[in-house]
Coordinates of C-alpha atoms in Angstrom, one line a residue:
Chain W
M1 CA 0.0 0.0 0.0
P2 CA 1.3 3.5 -0.8
L3 CA 0.4 4.8 2.7
S4 CA -0.4 2.6 5.7
L5 CA -1.1 3.4 9.3
R6 CA -0.7 0.5 11.8
G7 CA -1.8 0.6 15.4
I8 CA -1.7 4.4 15.6
T9 CA -2.3 5.8 19.1
H10 CA -2.0 9.4 20.2
A11 CA -2.6 11.4 23.3
Y12 CA -1.9 15.2 23.7
R13 CA -2.1 14.7 27.5
P14 CA -1.3 11.5 29.4
G15 CA -4.4 9.4 30.1
E16 CA -6.5 11.2 27.4
P17 CA -6.0 9.3 24.2
V18 CA -7.3 10.9 21.0
L19 CA -6.6 8.0 18.8
R20 CA -6.8 4.4 20.1
G21 CA -5.2 2.0 17.7
V22 CA -6.0 3.1 14.2
D23 CA -5.2 1.0 11.1
L24 CA -5.7 2.6 7.7
D25 CA -4.5 1.9 4.2
L26 CA -4.6 4.4 1.4
S27 CA -4.3 3.6 -2.3
D28 CA -2.9 5.7 -5.1
G29 CA -5.4 8.0 -6.8
E30 CA -8.3 7.6 -4.3
T31 CA -10.1 10.3 -2.6
V32 CA -10.8 9.6 1.1
A33 CA -13.1 11.6 3.4
V34 CA -12.4 11.3 7.1
V35 CA -15.5 12.2 8.9
G36 CA -16.8 12.1 12.5
P37 CA -18.0 14.3 15.3
S38 CA -15.9 17.1 16.7
G39 CA -13.1 15.8 19.0
S40 CA -13.2 12.4 17.5
G41 CA -9.6 12.6 16.3
K42 CA -10.1 13.4 12.5
T43 CA -7.6 16.2 12.4
T44 CA -5.1 14.3 14.6
L45 CA -5.4 11.3 12.2
L46 CA -4.9 13.5 9.2
S47 CA -1.9 15.2 10.9
I48 CA -0.2 11.9 11.6
L49 CA -0.7 10.5 8.1
G50 CA 0.5 13.8 6.7
L51 CA 3.6 13.6 8.8
V52 CA 3.1 16.9 10.7
Q53 CA 2.4 15.1 14.0
T54 CA 4.4 12.3 15.5
P55 CA 2.1 9.6 16.9
S56 CA 2.5 8.4 20.5
G57 CA 2.4 4.8 19.2
G58 CA 2.1 2.8 16.1
A59 CA 3.8 3.2 12.7
V60 CA 3.3 5.0 9.4
A61 CA 4.7 3.3 6.3
I62 CA 5.0 4.6 2.8
D63 CA 5.3 2.1 0.0
G64 CA 5.9 -0.5 2.7
V65 CA 8.8 1.3 4.4
T66 CA 8.2 2.6 7.9
V67 CA 8.7 6.3 8.2
P68 CA 11.8 6.8 10.3
A69 CA 12.0 8.8 13.5
R70 CA 14.8 11.0 12.2
A71 CA 13.5 14.5 11.7
R72 CA 15.7 15.2 8.7
K73 CA 14.2 12.2 6.8
V74 CA 10.7 13.1 7.8
T75 CA 11.2 16.6 6.6
R76 CA 12.4 15.3 3.2
L77 CA 9.4 13.0 2.9
R78 CA 7.1 15.8 3.8
R79 CA 8.6 18.0 1.2
E80 CA 8.7 15.5 -1.6
L81 CA 5.5 13.5 -1.1
F82 CA 2.9 15.6 0.8
A83 CA 0.9 18.8 0.5
W84 CA -1.5 20.4 2.9
V85 CA -4.6 22.5 2.7
F86 CA -5.5 23.7 6.2
Q87 CA -8.8 24.8 7.7
T88 CA -7.3 28.0 9.2
V89 CA -5.7 29.5 6.1
N90 CA -2.0 29.3 6.7
T91 CA -0.2 31.7 4.5
L92 CA 2.7 34.1 4.8
G93 CA 0.5 37.2 5.1
R94 CA 3.1 39.8 4.0
R95 CA 4.0 37.9 0.8
T96 CA 2.4 37.7 -2.5
A97 CA 0.3 34.8 -3.8
V98 CA 3.2 33.7 -6.0
D99 CA 5.6 33.7 -3.1
N100 CA 3.3 31.6 -1.0
V101 CA 2.7 29.1 -3.8
A102 CA 6.4 28.9 -4.6
L103 CA 7.3 28.3 -0.9
G104 CA 7.5 24.5 -1.0
L105 CA 9.5 24.4 -4.3
V106 CA 12.0 26.9 -3.0
A107 CA 12.3 24.9 0.2
G108 CA 13.0 21.9 -1.9
G109 CA 15.9 23.7 -3.7
V110 CA 14.1 24.6 -6.9
S111 CA 15.5 27.9 -8.4
R112 CA 13.6 31.0 -7.6
R113 CA 12.7 31.7 -11.3
E114 CA 11.6 28.1 -11.9
A115 CA 9.5 28.1 -8.7
E116 CA 7.8 31.4 -9.7
R117 CA 7.0 30.1 -13.1
A118 CA 5.5 26.9 -11.7
A119 CA 3.6 28.9 -9.0
R120 CA 2.0 31.2 -11.7
G121 CA 0.9 28.1 -13.6
A122 CA -0.6 26.6 -10.4
L123 CA -2.4 29.8 -9.6
G124 CA -3.8 29.9 -13.1
R125 CA -5.2 26.4 -12.6
V126 CA -7.2 27.5 -9.6
G127 CA -8.4 30.6 -11.3
M128 CA -6.2 33.0 -9.4
E129 CA -4.1 34.4 -12.2
A130 CA -5.5 37.9 -11.6
H131 CA -4.1 37.9 -8.0
E132 CA -0.7 36.4 -8.6
D133 CA 1.2 39.4 -7.3
T134 CA -1.3 40.5 -4.7
V135 CA -0.1 40.4 -1.1
V136 CA -2.2 37.6 0.4
H137 CA -3.6 39.5 3.4
R138 CA -5.6 41.5 0.9
L139 CA -7.4 38.4 -0.5
S140 CA -10.8 37.0 0.6
G141 CA -11.1 33.7 2.5
G142 CA -12.0 31.8 -0.7
E143 CA -9.2 33.3 -2.6
L144 CA -6.8 32.5 0.2
Q145 CA -7.9 28.9 0.2
R146 CA -7.4 28.7 -3.5
V147 CA -3.8 30.0 -3.0
C148 CA -3.3 27.2 -0.5
I149 CA -4.7 24.7 -3.0
A150 CA -2.3 26.1 -5.7
R151 CA 0.5 25.7 -3.1
A152 CA -0.5 22.0 -2.7
L153 CA -0.9 21.6 -6.4
V154 CA 2.4 23.0 -7.5
G155 CA 4.7 20.4 -6.0
R156 CA 2.9 17.5 -7.7
P157 CA 2.5 15.7 -4.4
R158 CA 1.5 12.0 -4.0
F159 CA -0.6 12.7 -0.9
V160 CA -2.7 15.8 -0.4
C161 CA -4.1 16.3 3.1
A162 CA -7.0 18.8 3.4
D163 CA -8.3 19.6 6.9
E164 CA -11.8 21.1 6.7
P165 CA -10.9 23.1 3.6
T166 CA -14.3 24.7 3.4
G167 CA -14.9 25.0 7.1
Q168 CA -14.8 28.8 7.1
L169 CA -16.3 29.5 3.7
D170 CA -19.8 30.2 2.4
Q171 CA -21.6 27.7 0.2
D172 CA -20.8 29.3 -3.2
T173 CA -17.1 29.8 -2.3
S174 CA -17.0 26.3 -0.9
A175 CA -18.1 24.9 -4.2
E176 CA -15.4 26.8 -6.0
V177 CA -12.7 25.7 -3.6
L178 CA -13.8 22.1 -3.8
D179 CA -13.7 22.2 -7.6
A180 CA -10.2 23.6 -7.4
L181 CA -9.2 20.9 -4.8
W182 CA -10.7 18.1 -6.8
A183 CA -8.6 19.3 -9.8
L184 CA -5.6 18.0 -7.8
R185 CA -6.7 14.5 -8.2
G186 CA -4.8 12.2 -10.5
P187 CA -3.9 8.6 -10.9
D188 CA -0.9 9.0 -8.6
T189 CA -2.3 11.6 -6.2
T190 CA -4.2 10.5 -3.1
L191 CA -6.5 13.1 -1.6
V192 CA -7.5 12.8 2.1
V193 CA -10.0 15.3 3.4
A194 CA -11.1 15.7 7.0
T195 CA -14.5 17.2 7.0
H196 CA -17.9 17.7 8.7
D197 CA -19.5 18.6 5.4
P198 CA -21.6 15.7 3.9
D199 CA -21.3 17.3 0.4
V200 CA -17.6 17.1 0.6
A201 CA -17.7 13.5 1.8
A202 CA -20.2 12.6 -0.9
R203 CA -17.6 13.7 -3.6
C204 CA -15.1 11.2 -2.2
D205 CA -14.5 7.6 -3.4
R206 CA -14.2 6.4 0.2
I207 CA -15.5 7.6 3.6
V208 CA -13.7 6.7 6.8
R209 CA -15.7 7.5 10.0
V210 CA -13.8 8.1 13.1
V211 CA -15.6 8.0 16.5
A212 CA -13.8 8.4 19.8
G213 CA -10.4 7.7 18.3
R214 CA -11.3 4.6 16.5
I215 CA -12.3 3.9 12.9
E216 CA -15.9 2.9 13.1
E217 CA -16.8 2.6 9.5
D218 CA -14.6 2.5 6.3
G219 CA -16.3 2.2 3.0
G220 CA -17.6 3.8 -0.2
Chain D
M1 CA 8.4 46.9 13.3
V2 CA 8.8 46.7 17.0
V3 CA 12.2 45.1 16.6
A4 CA 13.3 47.7 14.1
V5 CA 12.3 50.5 16.4
A6 CA 14.1 48.9 19.3
V7 CA 17.3 48.4 17.3
C8 CA 17.1 52.0 16.1
G9 CA 16.5 53.2 19.7
I10 CA 19.1 51.1 21.5
V11 CA 21.9 51.5 18.9
G12 CA 21.1 55.2 18.6
G13 CA 21.0 55.6 22.4
L14 CA 24.3 53.8 22.8
T15 CA 25.8 55.9 20.0
W16 CA 24.6 59.1 21.7
V17 CA 26.0 58.1 25.1
E18 CA 29.3 57.2 23.5
L19 CA 29.5 60.5 21.6
A20 CA 28.4 62.5 24.7
T21 CA 30.9 60.7 27.0
T22 CA 33.8 61.0 24.7
G23 CA 32.9 64.6 23.8
D24 CA 32.9 65.5 27.5
L25 CA 36.3 63.8 28.0
L26 CA 37.7 65.6 25.0
A27 CA 36.4 68.9 26.3
F28 CA 38.0 68.2 29.6
Q29 CA 41.2 67.2 27.9
D30 CA 41.2 70.5 25.9
E31 CA 40.6 72.5 29.0
F32 CA 43.3 70.5 30.8
L33 CA 45.8 71.3 28.1
A34 CA 44.7 74.9 27.9
R35 CA 45.2 75.3 31.6
G36 CA 48.7 74.0 31.4
G37 CA 48.3 70.2 31.6
S38 CA 51.4 69.7 29.5
V39 CA 53.4 72.6 30.9
A40 CA 56.3 72.0 33.4
I41 CA 57.9 74.7 35.6
V42 CA 61.5 74.6 36.8
D43 CA 61.6 76.7 39.9
A44 CA 65.1 77.7 41.3
E45 CA 64.9 81.3 42.6
G46 CA 67.2 83.0 40.2
L47 CA 69.5 80.0 39.5
V48 CA 68.0 78.9 36.2
S49 CA 70.0 79.7 33.0
A50 CA 67.7 81.7 30.7
S51 CA 69.6 80.7 27.5
R52 CA 69.5 77.0 28.5
C53 CA 65.8 77.4 29.2
D54 CA 65.1 79.1 25.8
A55 CA 67.2 76.5 24.0
L56 CA 64.8 73.8 25.1
A57 CA 62.3 75.1 22.6
R58 CA 64.5 73.6 19.8
R59 CA 63.7 70.1 21.0
S60 CA 61.1 68.3 19.0
E61 CA 59.0 67.3 22.0
V62 CA 58.9 70.9 23.3
V63 CA 56.2 73.3 22.0
A64 CA 57.7 76.4 23.6
S65 CA 59.9 77.4 26.6
G66 CA 60.9 80.6 28.3
G67 CA 62.2 82.0 31.5
M68 CA 60.9 84.7 33.9
T69 CA 62.2 86.6 37.0
R70 CA 60.0 88.4 39.5
G71 CA 60.7 92.1 40.2
G72 CA 59.4 94.3 43.0
S73 CA 56.1 96.0 43.3
V74 CA 55.3 99.3 41.6
E75 CA 52.6 101.9 41.6
V76 CA 50.9 103.1 38.5
L77 CA 50.1 106.8 38.7
S78 CA 46.5 106.3 37.5
A79 CA 45.9 103.9 40.4
P80 CA 47.6 105.4 43.5
R81 CA 48.2 103.2 46.5
T82 CA 47.6 100.0 44.5
A83 CA 50.7 97.8 44.1
F84 CA 51.4 95.7 41.0
Q85 CA 54.0 93.0 40.7
T86 CA 56.6 93.5 38.0
A87 CA 58.4 90.7 36.2
W88 CA 60.8 90.1 33.3
A89 CA 60.2 87.3 30.9
T90 CA 61.8 86.0 27.7
P91 CA 59.6 85.9 24.6
G92 CA 59.4 82.1 25.0
A93 CA 57.6 82.5 28.3
F94 CA 54.9 84.6 26.6
E95 CA 54.6 81.7 24.0
V96 CA 53.9 79.3 26.9
W97 CA 51.5 81.6 28.9
A98 CA 49.4 83.2 26.3
A99 CA 46.8 81.6 24.0
D100 CA 47.6 84.5 21.6
P101 CA 51.2 85.4 22.2
P102 CA 52.7 88.7 21.1
R103 CA 53.9 88.9 17.6
G104 CA 55.9 91.4 15.4
D105 CA 55.4 95.0 16.5
D106 CA 54.1 94.0 19.9
W107 CA 57.7 93.5 21.1
T108 CA 58.5 97.2 20.3
R109 CA 56.2 98.2 23.1
S110 CA 58.3 97.9 26.2
L111 CA 55.7 96.7 28.7
F112 CA 53.1 93.9 28.8
V113 CA 50.2 94.2 31.2
G114 CA 48.3 91.1 32.4
N115 CA 44.6 91.1 31.5
V116 CA 43.4 91.4 35.2
A117 CA 45.7 94.3 35.9
A118 CA 44.6 96.0 32.7
E119 CA 41.0 95.7 33.8
E120 CA 41.8 97.2 37.2
L121 CA 43.7 100.0 35.6
G122 CA 41.1 100.7 33.0
I123 CA 43.6 100.5 30.1
R124 CA 43.5 98.8 26.7
D125 CA 45.9 97.4 24.2
G126 CA 48.1 100.4 23.0
S127 CA 47.3 102.6 26.0
V128 CA 50.1 104.6 27.6
I129 CA 50.7 104.3 31.3
L130 CA 52.9 106.0 33.7
V131 CA 54.7 103.9 36.3
A132 CA 56.1 105.8 39.3
G133 CA 59.7 106.9 38.6
E134 CA 59.7 105.8 34.9
E135 CA 59.0 107.2 31.5
P136 CA 55.5 106.8 30.0
Q137 CA 55.2 103.5 28.2
Q138 CA 52.8 102.1 25.6
V139 CA 51.5 98.7 26.7
T140 CA 50.3 95.5 25.3
V141 CA 47.5 93.7 27.2
I142 CA 48.1 90.0 27.4
D143 CA 45.7 87.3 28.6
V144 CA 47.8 84.9 30.6
E145 CA 45.1 83.9 33.2
A146 CA 44.6 80.3 32.1
R147 CA 48.2 79.2 32.5
N148 CA 49.6 81.8 34.9
S149 CA 46.8 83.4 36.9
Q150 CA 49.3 85.3 39.0
A151 CA 50.8 87.0 36.0
A152 CA 47.4 88.3 35.0
R153 CA 48.0 91.1 37.6
W154 CA 51.6 91.6 36.6
L155 CA 53.4 94.3 34.6
I156 CA 55.9 92.3 32.5
S157 CA 58.9 93.5 30.6
P158 CA 60.3 91.4 27.8
V159 CA 64.0 90.6 28.0
A160 CA 66.4 88.6 25.9
P161 CA 67.2 85.1 27.1
A162 CA 70.5 85.8 28.9
G163 CA 71.7 85.5 32.5
M164 CA 69.8 83.7 35.2
V165 CA 66.0 83.6 35.8
D166 CA 63.7 82.5 38.6
Q167 CA 61.6 80.0 36.6
C168 CA 61.8 78.2 33.3
W169 CA 58.3 77.4 31.8
V170 CA 58.3 74.5 29.3
E171 CA 55.3 73.3 27.2
Y172 CA 55.6 69.8 25.9
A173 CA 53.6 67.8 23.4
P174 CA 50.9 66.1 25.6
A175 CA 52.4 62.6 25.3
D176 CA 55.9 63.8 26.2
V177 CA 55.3 65.7 29.4
E178 CA 56.2 63.0 31.9
A179 CA 59.4 62.1 30.2
G180 CA 60.2 65.7 29.6
M181 CA 59.8 66.6 33.4
A182 CA 62.3 63.8 34.3
A183 CA 64.8 65.2 31.7
L184 CA 64.3 68.7 33.1
E185 CA 65.5 67.6 36.6
V186 CA 68.7 66.3 35.0
A187 CA 69.2 69.3 32.7
F188 CA 68.9 71.8 35.6
A189 CA 70.5 69.7 38.3
D190 CA 73.2 72.3 38.7
A191 CA 70.6 74.8 39.9
G192 CA 71.1 73.7 43.5
D193 CA 68.9 72.3 46.3
T194 CA 66.1 74.8 45.8
M195 CA 65.3 73.6 42.3
A196 CA 61.9 71.9 41.8
V197 CA 60.2 70.6 38.7
R198 CA 56.4 70.7 38.8
R199 CA 53.3 70.8 36.6
A200 CA 51.9 74.2 35.8
I201 CA 48.4 73.2 37.0
R202 CA 47.6 73.6 40.7
L203 CA 47.4 70.4 42.8
G204 CA 43.8 69.2 42.9
E205 CA 42.7 71.6 40.2
F206 CA 42.0 68.6 37.9
G207 CA 40.8 65.6 39.8
R208 CA 39.6 63.6 36.8
D209 CA 41.5 61.0 34.9
P210 CA 40.2 60.9 31.3
V211 CA 42.0 57.7 30.4
A212 CA 40.5 55.9 33.4
E213 CA 37.1 57.3 32.7
L214 CA 37.2 56.2 29.1
A215 CA 38.2 52.7 30.2
D216 CA 35.6 52.5 32.9
R217 CA 32.6 54.0 31.1
P218 CA 29.6 51.7 31.6
Q219 CA 28.6 51.5 28.0
R220 CA 32.0 49.9 27.2
S221 CA 30.5 46.6 28.3
A222 CA 26.8 47.5 27.8
W223 CA 26.9 46.3 24.2
V224 CA 26.7 42.7 25.4
I225 CA 23.5 43.3 27.4
A226 CA 22.1 45.6 24.7
G227 CA 22.8 43.1 22.0
L228 CA 21.2 40.3 24.0
L229 CA 18.2 42.5 24.8
L230 CA 17.7 43.1 21.1
A231 CA 18.0 39.4 20.4
L232 CA 15.4 38.7 23.1
L233 CA 13.1 41.1 21.4
A234 CA 13.7 39.4 18.1
W235 CA 12.9 36.1 19.7
L236 CA 9.7 37.5 21.1
A237 CA 8.7 38.8 17.7
T238 CA 9.5 35.4 16.2
W239 CA 7.4 33.7 18.8
F240 CA 4.4 35.4 17.3
Q241 CA 5.4 34.0 13.9
R242 CA 5.1 30.3 15.1
S243 CA 2.3 29.5 12.7
E244 CA 4.5 30.9 9.9
I245 CA 7.4 28.7 11.0
G246 CA 5.0 25.8 11.2
L247 CA 3.9 26.5 7.6
Y248 CA 7.5 26.5 6.4
R249 CA 8.1 23.2 8.2
A250 CA 4.8 21.7 6.8
V251 CA 6.1 22.3 3.3
G252 CA 9.3 20.5 4.2
T253 CA 11.7 23.4 4.9
P254 CA 14.9 22.0 6.5
T255 CA 16.2 23.3 9.9
A256 CA 19.2 24.9 8.2
A257 CA 16.9 26.8 5.8
L258 CA 14.9 28.0 8.8
W259 CA 18.1 29.4 10.3
L260 CA 18.9 31.1 7.0
L261 CA 15.4 32.6 6.9
G262 CA 16.0 33.9 10.5
Q263 CA 19.3 35.4 9.4
I264 CA 17.7 37.1 6.4
E265 CA 14.9 38.5 8.5
A266 CA 17.4 39.7 11.2
F267 CA 19.7 41.3 8.6
V268 CA 16.9 43.0 6.7
V269 CA 15.4 44.5 9.8
M270 CA 18.3 45.1 12.1
I271 CA 21.1 46.5 9.8
P272 CA 19.0 49.4 8.3
A273 CA 17.5 50.1 11.7
A274 CA 20.9 50.2 13.4
C275 CA 22.3 52.5 10.7
A276 CA 19.3 54.8 11.1
G277 CA 19.8 54.8 14.9
F278 CA 23.5 55.6 14.5
L279 CA 22.9 58.4 12.0
W280 CA 20.1 59.8 14.2
A281 CA 22.3 59.9 17.2
A282 CA 25.2 61.4 15.3
A283 CA 23.0 64.1 13.8
G284 CA 21.5 64.8 17.2
Y285 CA 24.9 65.1 18.7
V286 CA 26.1 67.5 15.9
A287 CA 22.9 69.6 16.3
T288 CA 23.1 69.9 20.1
T289 CA 26.8 70.4 20.5
D290 CA 27.3 72.5 17.4
G291 CA 30.4 70.5 16.4
F292 CA 31.2 67.4 14.5
P293 CA 32.6 64.4 16.4
I294 CA 36.2 63.7 15.8
A295 CA 37.4 60.5 14.2
D296 CA 38.3 58.9 17.6
Q297 CA 34.8 59.7 18.9
L298 CA 33.2 58.2 15.9
G299 CA 35.5 55.2 16.0
I300 CA 34.4 54.4 19.6
A301 CA 30.7 55.0 18.8
V302 CA 30.9 52.8 15.7
R303 CA 32.7 50.0 17.7
T304 CA 30.0 50.0 20.4
A305 CA 27.1 50.2 18.0
A306 CA 28.6 47.5 15.7
A307 CA 29.3 45.2 18.7
T308 CA 25.7 45.5 19.9
L309 CA 24.4 44.8 16.4
L310 CA 26.7 41.8 16.0
V311 CA 25.5 40.2 19.2
A312 CA 21.9 40.7 18.1
L313 CA 22.6 39.4 14.6
I314 CA 24.3 36.2 15.9
V315 CA 21.7 35.3 18.5
A316 CA 18.4 36.5 16.9
P317 CA 18.4 34.1 13.9
L318 CA 18.7 31.1 16.2
A319 CA 15.1 31.8 17.2
W320 CA 13.8 30.4 13.9
P321 CA 15.2 26.9 14.2
S322 CA 14.7 26.9 18.0
L323 CA 11.1 27.9 17.9
G324 CA 10.7 25.6 14.9
R325 CA 10.9 22.5 17.2
G326 CA 7.9 20.5 18.4
Q327 CA 4.8 19.3 16.6
I328 CA 4.0 21.2 13.3
A329 CA 0.3 20.6 13.8
A330 CA 0.4 22.5 17.1
Q331 CA 2.4 25.3 15.6
L332 CA 0.0 25.8 12.7
K333 CA -2.8 26.4 15.2
D334 CA -0.6 29.1 17.1
R335 CA -2.0 32.3 15.6

């Protein structure tokens, strides 16, 4: 399996487990919705499979190889394989849309010029070509989220993790953002979305329901 | 912005303090020299050779030298019952005593009157006075108060450097005065037991030690604390950027690159702010003191300001990799 979680447990405070032994396998090209009530562990599960949170127990494997504990290797895997779209729009507020989208490429050692060219292309694909050089704190919530999607898109990641990507958007803007997000799909790109929104879940190939830190249901 | 203002303020403040302190010391040094700080007196009650005294002026370390002998007291007819001391001095002595010594035609007038005596007598440069028992004489008023306050009330006649005099006054280059005084004791050793070599300034008149004050000034070591304070402010500012750092980490930015980002941010903010602070302080100093700082003053101020900035520039960028530890997921929520 491209991405496997085995026996994942996690607790932010001792004695208060958020995840209680989660096993999950993700295939190439599938879209997966992680749903469940608030506090069920959706975001924690997404953070662990997206390598931005180290689990208290269990293992994450990519292509059958367990993700090592060494920070440098995890950083490289995160840079080369993963992309994120967050619920709270995480951008560099004082920088332009192009700068924000080029961020991951520059971090990966791509030349500034090449990164900017790719960033402009990605912004074009999410309909943001008119705002390429706008400082992002001047953009609306929907535009910001599309910048984040472009940032996820530009590095051609294998795994895209989206945490409540429409959580703070109105219905019309949500639809636009989801369209842009779904444009990321491809035969080699797995999209995992943690969401409360049934419409978002309905778009996915597979729905994983998390309740009280356990996967209660996993199916289409 | 807060960091930039703090850097500007602290570097500017330190620069100002350095310029003010060194300016005060330089003013003191100037006054010390003006009052005779590098002047030595050989005192031997009529046993000092006037020609040997004048000859000292030919030495490279000697600025000027001349001898003088005290006379009796006289009465000026325009000021009856007031006694004025008379004295004879070689032209070299006037060079040592006066900020603006007599030149050219002044020597043709036969009498010099100290500035205090001139004020008491109500006479000016070029006036003619009548000393009891002598011919009328045209006078030159000479200001000798700073170096020889007694002579400010004297009537002084210029004489050629010949015979013996009471005192030999020698002005040295400031760095040579100690060695020069030791050499004087040897040069006039034949003047007998009454001979003494001393500084022209009165004992206790100058209680300050500028060199020690410069070495002990508090801001000499304050740059370490000031630099660390600026770095602490930069760390605080970075603490509020944790979600930004989390974002960099989420896209796979290595720790070394985070450090580099911290360096860039520190350099971009701190160097222009420090330059602005330095220039502000220097301009303020020039405006309030009505004079430009000399190279040594600027050198000291630049060293202190640069040392402060260097400490801040070394420590502040470490905030990025240091605060970039821990779980990325938690950092991304820190807004």
